[in-house]
Amino acid sequence: MSPVVVIVGPPGAGKTTVATKVAERLGVAMRDTDQDIVRAEGTSIAEVFIDKGEGYFRERETAAVRGAVADHDGVLALGGGAVINKKTRELLKAERVVFLDVGLPAAVKRVGMNANRPLLLGNVRAQLKLLMDQRRPVYLEVATLTIDTDDLDADQVADRVVEFVQETP
C-alpha cells in the first residue's frame, strides 16, 4: 500500500487544504501527519514543542510519516518540516511527491500571525523566510512535481495535482 500522492511544502503553502480537495476529487481518504501527531499526543503541535521540545516532535513526525506511507492509500499531507529528516526523505523516494512552492509574501499573508506555529514565533516574516530558505532545497530534492502556488487558489492547485496523479503511473 502506498499513498496516491504526498503533498509537501512550507507553512502557508496550503498543504492540508489542497490535500483535502485532491482527496475529495479522487474519492480517497486524506491524511495529515500533523493531525496524526495531535491525535496520538492528545494536544496541539505547539504544546508538544513547548512541553517536549522540537527533537521529540521530530521523532514523532518521522514515525507518523513512516506509518502513513506504509498504510495509507489516499492523499497524504506532511508537516512543513517533515522533509528535513533524512529518514523521511528516504521514505519518500518511491512516492509521488508534490511540492507546493510559495513565495514569502504569499506565505506571510496566508500564515498571518498564527500562534499555533511554534517555529514562527516572534518576527513571523523573518522566521518564515529563514525556514523557507533552509528547506527549499530539500523540498525540491523529494519532489516529483513542483507547483508555484502564489497566483493560484486552492482549487486550481488541486486541479493540477489531480492531473498529475492521473497522468503518472
Short mmCIF file of N, CA and C in Angstrom, two decimals:
data_model
loop_
_atom_site.label_atom_id
_atom_site.label_comp_id
_atom_site.label_asym_id
_atom_site.label_seq_id
_atom_site.Cartn_x
_atom_site.Cartn_y
_atom_site.Cartn_z
N MET A 1 0.85 -1.18 0.00
CA MET A 1 0.00 0.00 0.00
C MET A 1 0.89 1.24 0.00
N SER A 2 0.42 2.26 -0.66
CA SER A 2 1.20 3.48 -0.78
C SER A 2 0.25 4.65 -1.04
N PRO A 3 0.59 5.86 -0.57
CA PRO A 3 -0.28 7.00 -0.85
C PRO A 3 -0.42 7.26 -2.35
N VAL A 4 -1.56 7.79 -2.74
CA VAL A 4 -1.80 8.19 -4.13
C VAL A 4 -0.83 9.32 -4.46
N VAL A 5 -0.68 10.26 -3.52
CA VAL A 5 0.22 11.38 -3.69
C VAL A 5 0.54 11.93 -2.30
N VAL A 6 1.75 12.45 -2.15
CA VAL A 6 2.19 13.08 -0.90
C VAL A 6 2.40 14.56 -1.19
N ILE A 7 1.85 15.42 -0.33
CA ILE A 7 1.93 16.87 -0.50
C ILE A 7 2.90 17.42 0.54
N VAL A 8 3.91 18.19 0.07
CA VAL A 8 4.88 18.82 0.96
C VAL A 8 4.98 20.30 0.65
N GLY A 9 5.53 21.06 1.59
CA GLY A 9 5.74 22.49 1.38
C GLY A 9 5.83 23.21 2.70
N PRO A 10 6.20 24.48 2.63
CA PRO A 10 6.38 25.27 3.85
C PRO A 10 5.05 25.70 4.46
N PRO A 11 5.09 26.24 5.67
CA PRO A 11 3.87 26.81 6.25
C PRO A 11 3.29 27.85 5.29
N GLY A 12 1.98 27.82 5.13
CA GLY A 12 1.33 28.79 4.26
C GLY A 12 1.19 28.35 2.81
N ALA A 13 1.70 27.17 2.49
CA ALA A 13 1.61 26.69 1.11
C ALA A 13 0.22 26.14 0.79
N GLY A 14 -0.53 25.73 1.81
CA GLY A 14 -1.87 25.20 1.59
C GLY A 14 -1.93 23.69 1.52
N LYS A 15 -0.97 23.02 2.16
CA LYS A 15 -0.88 21.56 2.05
C LYS A 15 -2.17 20.84 2.47
N THR A 16 -2.67 21.15 3.64
CA THR A 16 -3.86 20.45 4.15
C THR A 16 -5.08 20.78 3.31
N THR A 17 -5.25 22.06 2.96
CA THR A 17 -6.39 22.48 2.15
C THR A 17 -6.38 21.79 0.79
N VAL A 18 -5.22 21.81 0.14
CA VAL A 18 -5.11 21.19 -1.19
C VAL A 18 -5.28 19.67 -1.08
N ALA A 19 -4.66 19.06 -0.09
CA ALA A 19 -4.77 17.60 0.08
C ALA A 19 -6.22 17.19 0.27
N THR A 20 -6.98 17.97 1.03
CA THR A 20 -8.39 17.67 1.25
C THR A 20 -9.17 17.73 -0.06
N LYS A 21 -8.92 18.76 -0.86
CA LYS A 21 -9.62 18.92 -2.14
C LYS A 21 -9.24 17.80 -3.12
N VAL A 22 -7.96 17.45 -3.16
CA VAL A 22 -7.50 16.38 -4.06
C VAL A 22 -8.15 15.06 -3.66
N ALA A 23 -8.17 14.77 -2.38
CA ALA A 23 -8.78 13.53 -1.90
C ALA A 23 -10.26 13.46 -2.27
N GLU A 24 -10.96 14.57 -2.10
CA GLU A 24 -12.39 14.60 -2.46
C GLU A 24 -12.58 14.31 -3.95
N ARG A 25 -11.74 14.91 -4.78
CA ARG A 25 -11.88 14.74 -6.23
C ARG A 25 -11.53 13.32 -6.68
N LEU A 26 -10.59 12.71 -5.99
CA LEU A 26 -10.17 11.36 -6.36
C LEU A 26 -10.99 10.29 -5.65
N GLY A 27 -11.81 10.70 -4.68
CA GLY A 27 -12.64 9.75 -3.95
C GLY A 27 -11.84 8.86 -3.01
N VAL A 28 -10.80 9.42 -2.42
CA VAL A 28 -9.97 8.67 -1.48
C VAL A 28 -9.88 9.45 -0.16
N ALA A 29 -9.31 8.83 0.83
CA ALA A 29 -9.16 9.47 2.13
C ALA A 29 -7.96 10.43 2.13
N MET A 30 -8.04 11.45 2.98
CA MET A 30 -6.92 12.37 3.18
C MET A 30 -6.38 12.15 4.59
N ARG A 31 -5.07 12.18 4.67
CA ARG A 31 -4.42 12.03 5.98
C ARG A 31 -3.35 13.10 6.10
N ASP A 32 -3.23 13.69 7.27
CA ASP A 32 -2.27 14.74 7.55
C ASP A 32 -1.43 14.27 8.74
N THR A 33 -0.12 14.19 8.57
CA THR A 33 0.72 13.66 9.64
C THR A 33 0.72 14.56 10.88
N ASP A 34 0.55 15.86 10.71
CA ASP A 34 0.44 16.73 11.89
C ASP A 34 -0.81 16.37 12.69
N GLN A 35 -1.91 16.09 12.00
CA GLN A 35 -3.14 15.69 12.70
C GLN A 35 -2.95 14.34 13.38
N ASP A 36 -2.18 13.44 12.76
CA ASP A 36 -1.87 12.14 13.39
C ASP A 36 -1.14 12.35 14.72
N ILE A 37 -0.19 13.28 14.72
CA ILE A 37 0.58 13.56 15.93
C ILE A 37 -0.31 14.18 17.01
N VAL A 38 -1.16 15.12 16.61
CA VAL A 38 -2.08 15.75 17.57
C VAL A 38 -2.96 14.67 18.22
N ARG A 39 -3.48 13.75 17.42
CA ARG A 39 -4.32 12.67 17.97
C ARG A 39 -3.51 11.79 18.92
N ALA A 40 -2.33 11.40 18.49
CA ALA A 40 -1.51 10.49 19.31
C ALA A 40 -1.06 11.14 20.61
N GLU A 41 -0.74 12.42 20.57
CA GLU A 41 -0.24 13.12 21.75
C GLU A 41 -1.35 13.69 22.62
N GLY A 42 -2.55 13.84 22.05
CA GLY A 42 -3.66 14.39 22.80
C GLY A 42 -3.52 15.88 23.08
N THR A 43 -2.70 16.56 22.28
CA THR A 43 -2.50 18.00 22.45
C THR A 43 -2.04 18.61 21.14
N SER A 44 -1.95 19.91 21.07
CA SER A 44 -1.57 20.59 19.83
C SER A 44 -0.08 20.44 19.53
N ILE A 45 0.28 20.69 18.27
CA ILE A 45 1.69 20.68 17.87
C ILE A 45 2.46 21.70 18.71
N ALA A 46 1.89 22.89 18.87
CA ALA A 46 2.57 23.92 19.66
C ALA A 46 2.85 23.44 21.08
N GLU A 47 1.89 22.76 21.69
CA GLU A 47 2.09 22.25 23.05
C GLU A 47 3.16 21.16 23.09
N VAL A 48 3.21 20.31 22.07
CA VAL A 48 4.26 19.28 22.02
C VAL A 48 5.63 19.95 21.98
N PHE A 49 5.76 20.99 21.14
CA PHE A 49 7.02 21.74 21.07
C PHE A 49 7.39 22.32 22.42
N ILE A 50 6.42 22.96 23.07
CA ILE A 50 6.68 23.63 24.35
C ILE A 50 7.00 22.62 25.45
N ASP A 51 6.19 21.57 25.54
CA ASP A 51 6.33 20.62 26.64
C ASP A 51 7.46 19.61 26.46
N LYS A 52 7.68 19.18 25.21
CA LYS A 52 8.63 18.08 24.99
C LYS A 52 9.78 18.44 24.08
N GLY A 53 9.72 19.58 23.42
CA GLY A 53 10.83 20.04 22.59
C GLY A 53 10.71 19.62 21.14
N GLU A 54 11.48 20.34 20.30
CA GLU A 54 11.45 20.06 18.87
C GLU A 54 12.00 18.68 18.55
N GLY A 55 13.04 18.23 19.25
CA GLY A 55 13.62 16.91 18.99
C GLY A 55 12.59 15.80 19.14
N TYR A 56 11.84 15.86 20.24
CA TYR A 56 10.79 14.87 20.46
C TYR A 56 9.75 14.94 19.35
N PHE A 57 9.33 16.17 19.01
CA PHE A 57 8.34 16.33 17.95
C PHE A 57 8.84 15.72 16.65
N ARG A 58 10.09 15.99 16.27
CA ARG A 58 10.63 15.47 15.01
C ARG A 58 10.67 13.95 15.00
N GLU A 59 10.94 13.33 16.16
CA GLU A 59 10.90 11.86 16.24
C GLU A 59 9.48 11.35 15.99
N ARG A 60 8.50 12.00 16.61
CA ARG A 60 7.10 11.61 16.42
C ARG A 60 6.68 11.84 14.97
N GLU A 61 7.18 12.92 14.38
CA GLU A 61 6.84 13.25 13.00
C GLU A 61 7.37 12.18 12.04
N THR A 62 8.62 11.77 12.25
CA THR A 62 9.21 10.74 11.39
C THR A 62 8.43 9.43 11.52
N ALA A 63 8.05 9.08 12.73
CA ALA A 63 7.26 7.86 12.95
C ALA A 63 5.89 7.98 12.27
N ALA A 64 5.29 9.18 12.34
CA ALA A 64 3.98 9.38 11.71
C ALA A 64 4.08 9.24 10.20
N VAL A 65 5.13 9.78 9.61
CA VAL A 65 5.32 9.67 8.16
C VAL A 65 5.54 8.20 7.79
N ARG A 66 6.39 7.53 8.54
CA ARG A 66 6.66 6.10 8.26
C ARG A 66 5.36 5.30 8.27
N GLY A 67 4.54 5.51 9.29
CA GLY A 67 3.27 4.79 9.39
C GLY A 67 2.32 5.13 8.26
N ALA A 68 2.23 6.40 7.93
CA ALA A 68 1.31 6.84 6.88
C ALA A 68 1.73 6.34 5.50
N VAL A 69 3.01 6.38 5.21
CA VAL A 69 3.50 5.90 3.91
C VAL A 69 3.25 4.40 3.79
N ALA A 70 3.36 3.68 4.90
CA ALA A 70 3.19 2.23 4.88
C ALA A 70 1.73 1.79 4.78
N ASP A 71 0.81 2.56 5.38
CA ASP A 71 -0.56 2.03 5.45
C ASP A 71 -1.67 2.97 4.98
N HIS A 72 -1.31 4.03 4.27
CA HIS A 72 -2.35 4.94 3.77
C HIS A 72 -2.33 4.93 2.25
N ASP A 73 -3.49 4.70 1.65
CA ASP A 73 -3.55 4.64 0.18
C ASP A 73 -4.32 5.81 -0.42
N GLY A 74 -4.44 6.90 0.34
CA GLY A 74 -5.10 8.09 -0.16
C GLY A 74 -4.10 9.22 -0.36
N VAL A 75 -4.55 10.44 -0.11
CA VAL A 75 -3.70 11.63 -0.23
C VAL A 75 -3.08 11.90 1.14
N LEU A 76 -1.79 12.17 1.14
CA LEU A 76 -1.06 12.39 2.39
C LEU A 76 -0.42 13.76 2.40
N ALA A 77 -0.73 14.56 3.43
CA ALA A 77 -0.10 15.86 3.62
C ALA A 77 0.89 15.74 4.77
N LEU A 78 2.11 16.23 4.54
CA LEU A 78 3.13 16.19 5.60
C LEU A 78 3.27 17.56 6.24
N GLY A 79 3.68 17.57 7.50
CA GLY A 79 4.00 18.82 8.16
C GLY A 79 5.15 19.50 7.43
N GLY A 80 5.22 20.81 7.53
CA GLY A 80 6.20 21.59 6.78
C GLY A 80 7.64 21.18 6.99
N GLY A 81 7.99 20.72 8.19
CA GLY A 81 9.37 20.37 8.48
C GLY A 81 9.69 18.89 8.36
N ALA A 82 8.73 18.08 7.99
CA ALA A 82 8.94 16.63 7.94
C ALA A 82 10.12 16.23 7.06
N VAL A 83 10.30 16.93 5.95
CA VAL A 83 11.33 16.53 4.99
C VAL A 83 12.75 16.88 5.43
N ILE A 84 12.91 17.59 6.54
CA ILE A 84 14.27 17.89 6.97
C ILE A 84 14.97 16.64 7.51
N ASN A 85 14.18 15.63 7.88
CA ASN A 85 14.76 14.39 8.39
C ASN A 85 15.13 13.48 7.22
N LYS A 86 16.39 13.05 7.20
CA LYS A 86 16.88 12.19 6.11
C LYS A 86 16.07 10.91 5.99
N LYS A 87 15.66 10.34 7.13
CA LYS A 87 14.86 9.10 7.10
C LYS A 87 13.53 9.34 6.37
N THR A 88 12.94 10.51 6.59
CA THR A 88 11.69 10.84 5.90
C THR A 88 11.93 10.98 4.41
N ARG A 89 13.01 11.64 4.04
CA ARG A 89 13.32 11.78 2.61
C ARG A 89 13.52 10.42 1.96
N GLU A 90 14.14 9.49 2.66
CA GLU A 90 14.32 8.12 2.14
C GLU A 90 12.96 7.46 1.92
N LEU A 91 12.05 7.64 2.87
CA LEU A 91 10.71 7.06 2.75
C LEU A 91 9.96 7.59 1.53
N LEU A 92 10.27 8.83 1.14
CA LEU A 92 9.54 9.47 0.05
C LEU A 92 10.10 9.16 -1.34
N LYS A 93 11.26 8.53 -1.40
CA LYS A 93 11.89 8.28 -2.71
C LYS A 93 11.02 7.50 -3.67
N ALA A 94 10.23 6.58 -3.17
CA ALA A 94 9.40 5.75 -4.05
C ALA A 94 8.00 6.32 -4.23
N GLU A 95 7.75 7.51 -3.68
CA GLU A 95 6.41 8.09 -3.71
C GLU A 95 6.28 9.20 -4.75
N ARG A 96 5.05 9.46 -5.14
CA ARG A 96 4.69 10.62 -5.96
C ARG A 96 4.58 11.79 -5.00
N VAL A 97 5.48 12.76 -5.08
CA VAL A 97 5.51 13.87 -4.12
C VAL A 97 5.33 15.19 -4.86
N VAL A 98 4.36 15.99 -4.39
CA VAL A 98 4.11 17.31 -4.96
C VAL A 98 4.55 18.36 -3.94
N PHE A 99 5.45 19.23 -4.38
CA PHE A 99 5.93 20.35 -3.57
C PHE A 99 5.11 21.57 -3.91
N LEU A 100 4.35 22.07 -2.94
CA LEU A 100 3.59 23.30 -3.12
C LEU A 100 4.51 24.46 -2.76
N ASP A 101 5.08 25.07 -3.77
CA ASP A 101 6.02 26.16 -3.58
C ASP A 101 5.23 27.46 -3.41
N VAL A 102 5.70 28.30 -2.53
CA VAL A 102 5.02 29.56 -2.26
C VAL A 102 6.08 30.62 -1.96
N GLY A 103 5.89 31.81 -2.50
CA GLY A 103 6.80 32.90 -2.23
C GLY A 103 6.55 33.47 -0.84
N LEU A 104 7.53 34.19 -0.33
CA LEU A 104 7.43 34.74 1.02
C LEU A 104 6.22 35.65 1.21
N PRO A 105 5.95 36.61 0.30
CA PRO A 105 4.78 37.48 0.53
C PRO A 105 3.47 36.70 0.63
N ALA A 106 3.27 35.72 -0.24
CA ALA A 106 2.04 34.93 -0.20
C ALA A 106 1.97 34.08 1.06
N ALA A 107 3.11 33.49 1.45
CA ALA A 107 3.13 32.65 2.65
C ALA A 107 2.82 33.47 3.90
N VAL A 108 3.42 34.66 4.00
CA VAL A 108 3.17 35.52 5.16
C VAL A 108 1.69 35.90 5.22
N LYS A 109 1.12 36.23 4.07
CA LYS A 109 -0.30 36.60 4.02
C LYS A 109 -1.17 35.43 4.48
N ARG A 110 -0.83 34.23 4.04
CA ARG A 110 -1.64 33.05 4.38
C ARG A 110 -1.47 32.64 5.84
N VAL A 111 -0.24 32.72 6.34
CA VAL A 111 0.04 32.30 7.71
C VAL A 111 -0.44 33.35 8.70
N GLY A 112 -0.27 34.63 8.36
CA GLY A 112 -0.66 35.70 9.27
C GLY A 112 0.15 35.62 10.54
N MET A 113 -0.46 35.94 11.64
CA MET A 113 0.22 35.92 12.93
C MET A 113 -0.23 34.69 13.72
N ASN A 114 -0.28 33.55 13.09
CA ASN A 114 -0.81 32.34 13.67
C ASN A 114 0.08 31.83 14.81
N ALA A 115 -0.41 31.90 16.02
CA ALA A 115 0.36 31.48 17.19
C ALA A 115 0.47 29.96 17.30
N ASN A 116 -0.24 29.23 16.46
CA ASN A 116 -0.17 27.77 16.51
C ASN A 116 0.99 27.20 15.71
N ARG A 117 1.88 28.06 15.26
CA ARG A 117 3.05 27.62 14.50
C ARG A 117 4.29 27.95 15.34
N PRO A 118 4.75 27.00 16.14
CA PRO A 118 5.80 27.27 17.11
C PRO A 118 7.12 27.75 16.52
N LEU A 119 7.45 27.35 15.32
CA LEU A 119 8.72 27.79 14.74
C LEU A 119 8.64 29.19 14.14
N LEU A 120 7.45 29.79 14.16
CA LEU A 120 7.28 31.12 13.59
C LEU A 120 7.02 32.18 14.65
N LEU A 121 7.31 31.88 15.89
CA LEU A 121 7.09 32.86 16.95
C LEU A 121 8.06 34.02 16.80
N GLY A 122 7.62 35.20 17.22
CA GLY A 122 8.46 36.39 17.10
C GLY A 122 8.17 37.07 15.78
N ASN A 123 9.21 37.36 15.02
CA ASN A 123 9.07 38.03 13.73
C ASN A 123 8.68 36.97 12.69
N VAL A 124 7.38 36.87 12.43
CA VAL A 124 6.86 35.81 11.56
C VAL A 124 7.52 35.84 10.19
N ARG A 125 7.62 37.03 9.60
CA ARG A 125 8.19 37.14 8.25
C ARG A 125 9.65 36.66 8.22
N ALA A 126 10.45 37.10 9.17
CA ALA A 126 11.87 36.70 9.21
C ALA A 126 12.01 35.20 9.47
N GLN A 127 11.22 34.67 10.40
CA GLN A 127 11.29 33.24 10.71
C GLN A 127 10.85 32.40 9.52
N LEU A 128 9.80 32.84 8.86
CA LEU A 128 9.29 32.11 7.70
C LEU A 128 10.31 32.13 6.56
N LYS A 129 10.93 33.27 6.32
CA LYS A 129 11.96 33.37 5.28
C LYS A 129 13.11 32.41 5.57
N LEU A 130 13.56 32.39 6.83
CA LEU A 130 14.65 31.50 7.22
C LEU A 130 14.27 30.04 6.98
N LEU A 131 13.07 29.65 7.43
CA LEU A 131 12.62 28.27 7.23
C LEU A 131 12.54 27.92 5.75
N MET A 132 11.96 28.83 4.97
CA MET A 132 11.78 28.57 3.54
C MET A 132 13.14 28.46 2.84
N ASP A 133 14.07 29.34 3.17
CA ASP A 133 15.40 29.29 2.56
C ASP A 133 16.12 27.99 2.91
N GLN A 134 16.00 27.56 4.16
CA GLN A 134 16.66 26.32 4.60
C GLN A 134 16.04 25.08 3.99
N ARG A 135 14.74 25.07 3.88
CA ARG A 135 14.04 23.86 3.47
C ARG A 135 13.82 23.71 1.97
N ARG A 136 13.84 24.79 1.23
CA ARG A 136 13.52 24.74 -0.21
C ARG A 136 14.33 23.68 -0.96
N PRO A 137 15.66 23.61 -0.76
CA PRO A 137 16.43 22.57 -1.47
C PRO A 137 15.95 21.15 -1.15
N VAL A 138 15.51 20.93 0.07
CA VAL A 138 15.06 19.60 0.47
C VAL A 138 13.69 19.29 -0.14
N TYR A 139 12.81 20.30 -0.18
CA TYR A 139 11.52 20.09 -0.85
C TYR A 139 11.77 19.74 -2.32
N LEU A 140 12.67 20.45 -2.96
CA LEU A 140 12.97 20.18 -4.38
C LEU A 140 13.57 18.79 -4.55
N GLU A 141 14.38 18.36 -3.59
CA GLU A 141 15.00 17.03 -3.65
C GLU A 141 13.97 15.92 -3.66
N VAL A 142 12.92 16.05 -2.85
CA VAL A 142 11.92 14.97 -2.75
C VAL A 142 10.80 15.08 -3.78
N ALA A 143 10.68 16.24 -4.41
CA ALA A 143 9.53 16.50 -5.28
C ALA A 143 9.60 15.78 -6.62
N THR A 144 8.48 15.20 -7.00
CA THR A 144 8.29 14.67 -8.34
C THR A 144 7.72 15.79 -9.22
N LEU A 145 6.94 16.66 -8.60
CA LEU A 145 6.31 17.80 -9.27
C LEU A 145 6.34 18.99 -8.32
N THR A 146 6.68 20.17 -8.85
CA THR A 146 6.63 21.41 -8.07
C THR A 146 5.56 22.32 -8.67
N ILE A 147 4.70 22.86 -7.83
CA ILE A 147 3.66 23.78 -8.27
C ILE A 147 3.87 25.11 -7.54
N ASP A 148 4.04 26.18 -8.31
CA ASP A 148 4.12 27.52 -7.74
C ASP A 148 2.69 27.96 -7.43
N THR A 149 2.39 28.11 -6.16
CA THR A 149 1.01 28.38 -5.73
C THR A 149 0.68 29.86 -5.56
N ASP A 150 1.66 30.74 -5.75
CA ASP A 150 1.46 32.17 -5.45
C ASP A 150 0.21 32.77 -6.10
N ASP A 151 0.02 32.51 -7.37
CA ASP A 151 -1.08 33.14 -8.11
C ASP A 151 -2.24 32.18 -8.38
N LEU A 152 -2.29 31.10 -7.62
CA LEU A 152 -3.35 30.11 -7.79
C LEU A 152 -4.17 29.99 -6.52
N ASP A 153 -5.46 29.71 -6.66
CA ASP A 153 -6.24 29.41 -5.46
C ASP A 153 -6.16 27.90 -5.22
N ALA A 154 -6.69 27.47 -4.09
CA ALA A 154 -6.58 26.06 -3.70
C ALA A 154 -7.21 25.12 -4.73
N ASP A 155 -8.32 25.54 -5.34
CA ASP A 155 -8.96 24.69 -6.35
C ASP A 155 -8.07 24.51 -7.58
N GLN A 156 -7.41 25.58 -8.01
CA GLN A 156 -6.52 25.49 -9.17
C GLN A 156 -5.32 24.58 -8.87
N VAL A 157 -4.79 24.70 -7.66
CA VAL A 157 -3.67 23.85 -7.27
C VAL A 157 -4.14 22.39 -7.23
N ALA A 158 -5.29 22.16 -6.63
CA ALA A 158 -5.83 20.80 -6.55
C ALA A 158 -6.04 20.22 -7.95
N ASP A 159 -6.53 21.03 -8.89
CA ASP A 159 -6.70 20.56 -10.27
C ASP A 159 -5.39 20.06 -10.84
N ARG A 160 -4.32 20.81 -10.61
CA ARG A 160 -3.00 20.41 -11.13
C ARG A 160 -2.50 19.13 -10.49
N VAL A 161 -2.74 18.99 -9.20
CA VAL A 161 -2.31 17.76 -8.51
C VAL A 161 -3.09 16.56 -9.05
N VAL A 162 -4.40 16.72 -9.23
CA VAL A 162 -5.22 15.63 -9.75
C VAL A 162 -4.75 15.24 -11.16
N GLU A 163 -4.49 16.23 -12.01
CA GLU A 163 -3.96 15.94 -13.36
C GLU A 163 -2.68 15.13 -13.27
N PHE A 164 -1.78 15.54 -12.39
CA PHE A 164 -0.50 14.87 -12.22
C PHE A 164 -0.72 13.41 -11.78
N VAL A 165 -1.59 13.21 -10.82
CA VAL A 165 -1.85 11.86 -10.31
C VAL A 165 -2.43 10.98 -11.43
N GLN A 166 -3.32 11.55 -12.23
CA GLN A 166 -3.97 10.77 -13.28
C GLN A 166 -3.04 10.50 -14.46
N GLU A 167 -2.02 11.33 -14.62
CA GLU A 167 -1.09 11.18 -15.75
C GLU A 167 0.12 10.31 -15.44
N THR A 168 0.43 10.13 -14.15
CA THR A 168 1.63 9.38 -13.80
C THR A 168 1.29 8.02 -13.23
N PRO A 169 2.05 7.02 -13.60
CA PRO A 169 1.78 5.67 -13.10
C PRO A 169 2.10 5.51 -11.63
#
